[in-house]
Amino acid sequence: MPALRRPALAIAAGLSMLFAAGAAQAACEDLAQFPVVDGKITSAAMVEANTAIALPGLPISLPAPAKFCRVAVTLTPTPDSSIMAEVWLPEAAGWNQKFLGAGNGGFGGTVAAPMLDMRKALERGYATAGDDLGHETPFPKIDASWAIGHPEKVKDFAYRADHVTAVFAKALIAAYYGKPPKYSYFRGCSNGGHEAMMEAIRYPDDYDGIIAGAPANSWTHLMTNFLWNERALSETAISRISDAKLSLVQSAVMAKCDARDGVTDGIINDPSTCRFDPRKLLCKAGDGADCLTQAELDALLKIYGGPIDPVTHKPIYPGFPVGGEGLAKNWTQWITAADSSQAQFANQFFGAIVKGDPNWDYRSFDFHKDVVLADATIGPIINSNSDDLRAFAAHGGKLILFQGWDDAAVTAYGTIAYYRSIQKKMGAATTAGFARLFVAPGMMHCGDGPGPNSLDCVAALEQWREQGVAPAQILAAHYSNPLAVLAGLPAGDPTSTRPVCAYPSVAHWTGTGSADQAANYVCQGPGAGRTHH
């Protein structure tokens, strides 16, 4: 991809001037003067520890965990590009000699989401960077209107912004400290997971290790799944499932499958093994608080089943597992609300990015023709679902995929299917040598839920890449304050801990000791069932 590499090399060449000066470490303020071809540094200033850092577009400020040099830059790899990025550089004495790139979320539009991971990275001694994916959108608005008439901005969003940010950041790090980072890692969840896989696929040399959480890496089919759910819930005037009915469904699921792992805790270890039949909830006549109408049942079955091509009759994308239907801010936020997050993302994606039509109507969508069109036109640009990761593996890269079973945005079945496709393409043994998948019971989208809301994949990735110890399990924890966990702030003691096992193994309670302590669980193969009687 010569057109993509030119700006990155130009940035590195511009910053190499620092080495000519022979400085062991540059002064933070001097970074503002460093020449950047295809870009411009807009500010460079020291930030004292505990200084409030405002998150762009949010009424939230977070304290700086340590003193650091904060550099802002606008990168312009094409005339229509405007990628706003930040690089945070801890003092040399506190630098762990590593770099961590932080992914964004949704359609991006601000550096607020990356800053959450950047702050946590800084606390661990990392130099770190994040970007807005090449456009400005007020948070939390779900809007892709910036894409209409701007194909280069679509490319920046899809893959280029993170790459040029990584190249710039690593060059700046080498300039500031007088040496490059020993290891470079990337972490992202949701669209950040899509970004993570894009880095592994398109730019396998950018990072030594990558964490891809709930990867929205098959945009064309994931958004089709979102539209499928929107259509299912609006099929008739009475198809939409109320919050109360979602709670009814979840209660029925838990009654059927919660205790199968020996612990009745509102969490199903492996929902794929739960043989729940929602048809048993069908009202015998009319409607009622303790049953589903035929219209509600039809919608639910479509959500569980996933979109089907009406011509080939083949699945387009997997549906959703059972078990998270009635959780707060889960299905009701992502799937069933009249203006759900799924509906907003899908309408913006197909209307603005695929069709270029701000007035596009989702009811006109053809689940055969329009999927084929999206795959052919935007798919090669935006999808990061290639199962050929040979270049990344050859680079020595390590990949950790993580996913919540109760995720109502990116279905766990989609991430599992992607991991299996890598295994099929590259062989199970080869895949295990560089890629592992961890599916957390009770975890919703990128965290929260009754299961673990803290999963330290960074430590596991470091140990794997730097010491050669592949993770068989990752220690996870549930905290009562998930927002503190998200922001990297003190969250107190966890209410429970549990190992999340490398897929397809599942953590099973041994039957002795507290079911809230990870030490009392063992990883076993799928279908092993309970380990006690």
XYZ file of C-alpha atoms in Angstrom:
533
model
C 0.000 0.000 0.000
C 2.497 2.686 -1.143
C -0.019 5.526 -0.806
C -0.524 4.707 2.864
C 3.130 4.348 3.779
C 4.370 7.679 2.397
C 2.893 9.928 5.141
C 4.064 7.578 7.878
C 7.631 7.528 6.562
C 7.560 11.280 6.124
C 6.599 11.742 9.760
C 9.423 9.489 10.910
C 11.913 11.271 8.657
C 10.871 14.645 9.987
C 11.298 13.609 13.591
C 14.662 11.963 12.954
C 16.126 15.482 13.009
C 16.071 15.219 16.787
C 18.661 12.458 16.761
C 21.052 14.720 14.852
C 21.044 17.019 17.863
C 22.425 14.132 19.949
C 20.114 14.800 22.872
C 19.440 11.963 25.302
C 16.013 13.429 25.983
C 14.275 16.465 24.570
C 12.460 19.045 26.637
C 8.676 18.638 26.452
C 8.047 22.182 25.210
C 10.607 21.717 22.417
C 8.444 18.997 20.879
C 6.119 21.728 19.608
C 8.831 22.742 17.125
C 9.556 19.319 15.701
C 8.807 19.195 11.967
C 6.028 16.834 10.936
C 5.405 16.277 7.258
C 1.676 15.739 6.599
C 0.736 17.082 9.986
C 1.281 19.739 12.626
C 1.940 19.541 16.353
C -0.527 21.957 17.935
C 0.670 21.857 21.536
C 3.294 20.321 23.798
C 3.261 20.975 27.529
C 4.066 19.298 30.826
C 1.133 18.236 32.953
C 1.651 17.889 36.689
C 0.420 14.862 38.614
C -3.184 15.137 39.854
C -3.983 17.871 37.306
C -7.571 17.495 36.093
C -7.684 16.216 32.507
C -10.969 17.077 30.789
C -12.478 14.450 28.498
C -13.492 16.251 25.275
C -17.257 16.637 24.986
C -17.941 15.187 28.423
C -18.591 16.949 31.737
C -15.891 14.749 33.266
C -12.300 15.371 34.335
C -9.869 12.721 35.522
C -6.736 13.330 37.602
C -3.386 12.782 35.915
C -1.805 9.751 37.626
C 1.716 11.110 37.143
C 3.614 14.018 35.635
C 3.766 13.724 31.850
C 4.389 15.559 28.599
C 1.149 16.002 26.657
C 1.480 16.436 22.904
C -1.430 17.177 20.553
C -1.091 16.802 16.813
C -3.251 17.018 13.704
C -2.197 14.483 11.078
C -3.113 15.040 7.424
C -2.076 12.024 5.326
C -4.427 13.266 2.550
C -5.726 16.743 1.699
C -9.120 15.810 3.145
C -7.700 14.302 6.350
C -7.754 15.901 9.784
C -6.790 13.316 12.398
C -6.548 14.757 15.891
C -4.279 12.668 18.108
C -2.591 12.958 21.464
C 0.614 11.378 22.754
C 1.262 11.232 26.491
C 4.874 10.776 27.604
C 5.710 10.039 31.250
C 8.916 11.360 32.762
C 11.939 9.292 31.759
C 12.435 7.943 35.285
C 8.879 6.567 35.303
C 8.764 5.266 31.711
C 8.529 1.475 31.415
C 10.118 1.722 27.939
C 6.901 0.579 26.273
C 4.175 2.150 24.146
C 0.427 1.482 24.222
C -1.949 2.645 21.498
C -5.539 3.122 22.667
C -8.543 2.396 20.461
C -11.660 4.519 20.109
C -15.326 3.470 20.072
C -18.416 3.835 17.893
C -17.817 6.260 15.043
C -15.108 8.052 17.052
C -15.136 11.810 16.629
C -13.260 12.690 19.832
C -10.246 11.480 21.807
C -12.389 11.049 24.950
C -12.729 7.248 24.725
C -9.018 6.580 24.063
C -8.131 8.861 26.977
C -9.664 6.383 29.421
C -7.198 3.705 28.353
C -4.419 6.254 27.963
C -4.785 7.323 31.575
C -4.570 3.730 32.778
C -1.572 3.124 30.504
C 0.173 6.209 31.865
C -0.402 4.937 35.393
C 1.481 1.765 34.441
C 4.416 3.742 33.065
C 3.522 3.514 29.387
C 3.962 6.178 26.766
C 0.559 6.163 25.126
C -1.466 7.630 22.254
C -4.994 7.811 20.871
C -6.856 9.618 18.111
C -10.342 10.723 17.045
C -10.399 8.537 13.870
C -10.249 11.578 11.593
C -13.354 13.674 12.260
C -15.098 15.629 14.996
C -18.484 14.549 16.359
C -19.943 15.738 19.675
C -20.043 12.875 22.158
C -22.229 10.839 22.632
C -24.037 11.555 19.356
C -24.119 8.581 16.967
C -23.479 10.291 13.649
C -21.725 9.349 10.415
C -22.801 12.352 8.316
C -19.114 13.337 8.102
C -18.627 10.401 5.706
C -20.929 11.693 2.952
C -18.786 12.932 0.080
C -15.554 12.258 1.973
C -14.129 8.863 0.948
C -10.705 9.700 2.415
C -12.261 10.394 5.810
C -13.941 6.995 5.626
C -10.518 5.430 5.050
C -9.071 7.426 7.946
C -11.862 6.124 10.172
C -11.599 2.566 8.895
C -7.848 2.025 9.134
C -5.513 4.927 8.431
C -5.897 7.127 11.527
C -4.607 4.546 13.987
C -1.697 3.628 11.735
C -0.352 7.143 11.196
C -0.913 7.843 14.898
C 1.151 4.771 15.825
C 3.990 5.735 13.476
C 4.001 9.333 14.703
C 3.823 8.310 18.366
C 6.677 5.818 18.148
C 8.874 8.341 16.341
C 8.056 10.980 18.938
C 8.807 8.537 21.745
C 12.214 7.753 20.231
C 12.880 11.455 19.893
C 11.809 12.371 23.413
C 13.601 9.602 25.292
C 16.515 9.122 22.896
C 15.494 5.508 22.214
C 12.473 3.690 20.760
C 10.060 1.637 22.864
C 11.110 -1.948 23.517
C 7.553 -3.168 23.050
C 4.471 -1.630 21.478
C 0.949 -2.780 22.338
C -2.573 -1.807 21.307
C -5.806 -2.161 23.241
C -9.323 -1.457 21.996
C -12.875 -2.640 22.586
C -16.003 -2.461 20.383
C -14.969 -0.365 17.394
C -11.637 -0.255 19.218
C -11.607 -4.033 18.758
C -12.260 -3.456 15.061
C -9.318 -1.033 15.043
C -7.160 -3.588 16.846
C -7.826 -6.240 14.233
C -7.242 -3.714 11.443
C -3.779 -3.068 12.872
C -3.010 -6.793 13.041
C -4.224 -7.380 9.484
C -3.109 -4.266 7.558
C -0.138 -3.128 9.606
C 1.271 -6.240 11.307
C 4.556 -4.502 12.196
C 2.958 -1.593 14.102
C 2.459 -3.534 17.328
C 4.074 -6.465 19.152
C 0.867 -7.374 20.933
C -2.787 -6.514 20.433
C -5.880 -6.733 22.637
C -9.168 -6.774 20.712
C -12.252 -6.673 22.907
C -15.752 -7.338 21.510
C -14.349 -6.645 18.033
C -16.837 -4.980 15.702
C -14.592 -6.193 12.903
C -17.237 -7.292 10.414
C -18.988 -3.947 10.032
C -21.070 -4.834 6.981
C -22.595 -7.956 8.560
C -22.707 -6.635 12.131
C -24.706 -3.615 10.950
C -26.954 -5.954 8.959
C -27.553 -7.803 12.222
C -28.521 -4.500 13.851
C -30.991 -3.724 11.049
C -32.417 -7.230 11.292
C -33.246 -6.635 14.948
C -34.727 -3.215 14.204
C -36.975 -4.690 11.526
C -37.959 -7.626 13.752
C -39.060 -5.295 16.539
C -41.041 -3.057 14.199
C -42.576 -5.832 12.111
C -45.983 -5.086 13.636
C -47.278 -2.413 15.990
C -47.031 -4.903 18.873
C -43.710 -6.620 18.058
C -41.529 -4.524 20.361
C -40.586 -6.319 23.586
C -41.046 -4.261 26.745
C -38.484 -4.055 29.541
C -40.833 -6.055 31.763
C -41.083 -8.820 29.169
C -37.268 -8.873 28.829
C -37.037 -9.452 32.576
C -39.591 -12.246 32.207
C -37.460 -13.894 29.519
C -34.264 -13.602 31.553
C -35.924 -15.069 34.630
C -37.050 -18.042 32.546
C -33.550 -18.476 31.119
C -31.982 -18.376 34.578
C -34.514 -20.842 35.956
C -33.514 -23.204 33.168
C -29.729 -22.818 33.132
C -28.275 -20.723 35.959
C -27.679 -23.599 38.398
C -26.147 -25.934 35.796
C -22.618 -24.846 36.797
C -23.324 -25.498 40.472
C -23.612 -21.813 41.384
C -26.914 -19.915 41.357
C -25.597 -16.400 40.802
C -27.468 -14.929 37.835
C -24.605 -15.926 35.518
C -24.510 -18.724 32.964
C -20.978 -20.037 32.423
C -21.574 -21.044 28.821
C -24.890 -19.852 27.320
C -24.243 -21.888 24.162
C -25.045 -25.012 26.171
C -28.340 -23.639 27.555
C -31.263 -25.405 25.872
C -33.839 -22.719 26.548
C -37.017 -22.781 24.445
C -38.737 -19.365 24.482
C -41.814 -20.866 22.815
C -42.841 -22.163 26.228
C -43.501 -18.531 27.200
C -46.152 -18.074 24.498
C -49.438 -16.751 25.855
C -52.216 -19.294 25.607
C -54.678 -16.501 24.833
C -54.319 -12.756 24.388
C -51.557 -11.097 26.408
C -50.330 -11.234 29.985
C -47.505 -10.138 32.249
C -46.227 -13.712 32.552
C -46.131 -14.619 28.840
C -45.146 -13.439 25.373
C -47.558 -12.655 22.565
C -46.930 -14.300 19.209
C -45.577 -11.008 17.831
C -43.158 -10.632 20.770
C -42.049 -14.251 20.476
C -41.437 -13.888 16.731
C -39.238 -10.847 17.349
C -37.311 -12.620 20.116
C -36.667 -15.678 17.966
C -35.305 -13.478 15.177
C -32.938 -11.733 17.598
C -31.697 -15.077 18.906
C -31.390 -16.464 15.390
C -29.654 -13.615 13.556
C -30.174 -12.358 9.994
C -30.827 -14.794 7.147
C -30.288 -14.094 3.460
C -33.748 -14.437 1.845
C -32.252 -15.682 -1.430
C -29.537 -18.108 -0.315
C -31.225 -18.875 3.030
C -27.769 -18.810 4.637
C -26.962 -17.014 7.900
C -25.495 -13.540 7.428
C -24.340 -13.079 11.014
C -24.939 -14.920 14.302
C -27.719 -13.936 16.670
C -27.470 -13.266 20.400
C -27.011 -15.738 23.269
C -29.533 -16.149 26.043
C -28.934 -14.779 29.520
C -28.541 -11.014 29.264
C -32.006 -9.974 28.116
C -33.210 -8.236 31.277
C -29.960 -6.694 32.535
C -30.015 -2.939 33.011
C -28.670 -0.927 30.064
C -28.196 -4.042 27.994
C -30.848 -5.309 25.555
C -33.128 -2.387 26.346
C -30.388 0.106 25.404
C -28.788 -1.735 22.512
C -31.591 -3.778 20.940
C -35.201 -3.237 21.977
C -35.630 0.505 22.580
C -37.459 2.352 19.808
C -34.318 4.413 19.170
C -31.842 1.748 20.215
C -28.093 2.144 19.820
C -28.115 -0.697 17.289
C -30.735 1.082 15.182
C -28.836 4.378 15.282
C -25.519 2.805 14.289
C -27.025 0.724 11.477
C -29.035 3.592 9.986
C -26.028 5.904 10.053
C -23.730 3.253 8.617
C -25.925 2.229 5.694
C -27.350 5.694 5.102
C -24.189 7.792 5.277
C -21.257 5.430 4.677
C -22.714 2.855 2.282
C -25.420 4.805 0.447
C -24.237 8.396 0.966
C -27.872 9.374 1.508
C -28.836 11.338 4.659
C -32.511 10.525 4.010
C -32.061 6.765 3.602
C -34.907 4.681 5.084
C -34.015 1.399 6.795
C -37.323 -0.106 5.651
C -35.978 -0.151 2.092
C -33.086 -2.448 3.053
C -32.835 -5.692 1.090
C -31.168 -8.424 3.136
C -29.676 -9.943 -0.002
C -28.918 -7.187 -2.493
C -27.831 -4.541 -0.004
C -25.581 -6.917 1.916
C -23.876 -7.928 -1.335
C -23.513 -4.238 -2.231
C -22.055 -3.316 1.159
C -19.612 -6.230 1.072
C -18.417 -5.256 -2.407
C -18.138 -1.491 -1.915
C -17.300 -0.635 1.685
C -16.406 -4.118 2.958
C -12.820 -4.133 1.603
C -12.238 -0.765 3.292
C -13.920 -1.164 6.664
C -14.053 -4.876 7.525
C -11.148 -6.201 9.585
C -12.298 -9.807 9.645
C -9.571 -11.492 7.598
C -8.588 -14.834 9.084
C -5.100 -14.654 7.536
C -2.885 -13.308 10.320
C 0.343 -14.917 9.113
C 2.209 -11.610 8.822
C 1.304 -10.586 12.363
C 2.298 -13.995 13.730
C 5.575 -13.901 11.767
C 6.327 -10.517 13.343
C 6.111 -12.242 16.719
C 2.813 -10.567 17.489
C 0.482 -11.896 20.170
C -3.282 -11.417 20.026
C -5.742 -11.551 22.906
C -9.424 -11.436 21.985
C -11.922 -10.919 24.793
C -15.692 -10.877 24.776
C -18.623 -10.806 27.195
C -21.254 -13.511 26.905
C -23.966 -10.965 27.840
C -22.838 -8.365 25.280
C -25.912 -6.897 23.557
C -23.872 -4.902 21.027
C -21.373 -7.347 19.537
C -22.722 -10.858 19.909
C -20.335 -13.344 21.504
C -21.231 -15.817 18.768
C -19.732 -13.457 16.181
C -16.402 -13.188 17.997
C -16.297 -16.950 18.552
C -17.020 -17.559 14.860
C -14.185 -15.199 13.909
C -11.724 -16.950 16.225
C -12.736 -20.316 14.807
C -12.174 -18.995 11.293
C -8.594 -18.087 12.262
C -8.110 -21.594 13.637
C -9.477 -23.101 10.432
C -7.274 -20.911 8.242
C -4.041 -21.213 10.203
C -4.515 -24.435 12.154
C -5.453 -24.781 15.814
C -1.886 -25.328 17.028
C -0.467 -22.378 15.090
C -3.318 -20.153 16.257
C -2.765 -21.115 19.896
C 0.835 -19.998 19.524
C -0.109 -16.377 18.896
C -3.854 -15.867 19.516
C -6.193 -16.667 22.405
C -9.874 -15.898 23.001
C -11.405 -15.256 26.430
C -15.201 -15.176 26.784
C -16.340 -13.797 30.140
C -19.623 -15.059 31.632
C -21.950 -12.283 32.756
C -19.974 -9.503 31.069
C -21.877 -7.000 28.945
C -20.379 -4.753 26.237
C -16.695 -4.179 27.089
C -17.494 -4.528 30.798
C -20.233 -4.133 33.408
C -22.953 -6.689 34.061
C -23.201 -9.267 36.855
C -19.964 -10.922 35.743
C -16.465 -9.430 35.729
C -16.076 -5.761 34.824
C -12.297 -5.798 35.176
C -10.223 -8.084 32.946
C -6.494 -7.289 32.971
C -5.524 -8.375 29.489
C -2.553 -5.982 29.388
C -0.659 -7.892 32.079
C -1.420 -11.189 30.323
C -0.239 -9.781 26.988
C 2.989 -8.465 28.511
C 3.778 -11.821 30.067
C 3.056 -13.640 26.813
C 5.020 -11.359 24.488
C 7.910 -10.582 26.793
C 8.309 -13.847 28.710
C 6.779 -16.381 26.347
C 4.112 -17.487 28.848
C 0.830 -17.992 26.985
C -2.252 -17.238 29.110
C -4.434 -20.257 29.902
C -6.662 -18.001 31.998
C -6.962 -14.350 32.958
C -7.980 -13.247 36.415
C -11.150 -11.179 36.294
C -12.986 -9.266 38.982
C -16.321 -7.601 39.603
C -16.383 -4.222 41.317
C -19.452 -2.429 42.612
C -18.317 0.801 40.877
C -17.834 -0.040 37.181
C -17.325 3.628 36.238
C -14.274 3.823 38.488
C -12.906 0.695 36.820
C -13.514 2.201 33.385
C -11.655 5.386 34.318
C -8.854 3.602 36.144
C -9.751 5.201 39.474
C -9.705 3.471 42.891
C -12.695 1.116 42.993
C -12.235 -0.534 46.392
C -12.090 -4.281 46.865
C -13.767 -6.516 44.294
C -17.046 -8.169 45.250
C -15.973 -11.322 43.420
C -13.102 -12.751 41.381
C -13.105 -15.475 38.765
C -10.740 -16.867 36.163
C -11.785 -16.409 32.547
C -10.429 -19.385 30.662
C -8.935 -19.523 27.196
C -11.712 -20.598 24.830
C -13.166 -23.188 24.608
C -12.396 -24.018 28.262
C -14.829 -22.787 30.897
C -14.287 -21.974 34.579
C -16.126 -24.387 36.889
C -16.582 -24.058 40.628
C -14.892 -26.903 42.498
C -17.765 -27.155 44.959
C -15.691 -26.086 47.947
C -14.915 -22.611 49.216
C -16.599 -19.377 48.225
C -18.055 -19.210 44.730
C -16.945 -15.564 44.705
C -13.225 -16.406 44.820
C -11.222 -17.304 41.727
C -9.087 -19.790 43.653
C -12.112 -22.089 43.903
C -12.519 -22.461 40.136
C -10.780 -24.679 37.602
C -10.694 -24.402 33.828
C -12.216 -27.374 32.043
C -13.127 -28.210 28.500
C -16.574 -27.405 27.104
C -19.410 -29.590 28.244
C -17.532 -30.782 31.322
C -20.416 -29.739 33.528
C -20.153 -29.541 37.278
C -17.057 -30.799 39.066
C -18.927 -31.844 42.204
C -22.089 -33.678 43.202
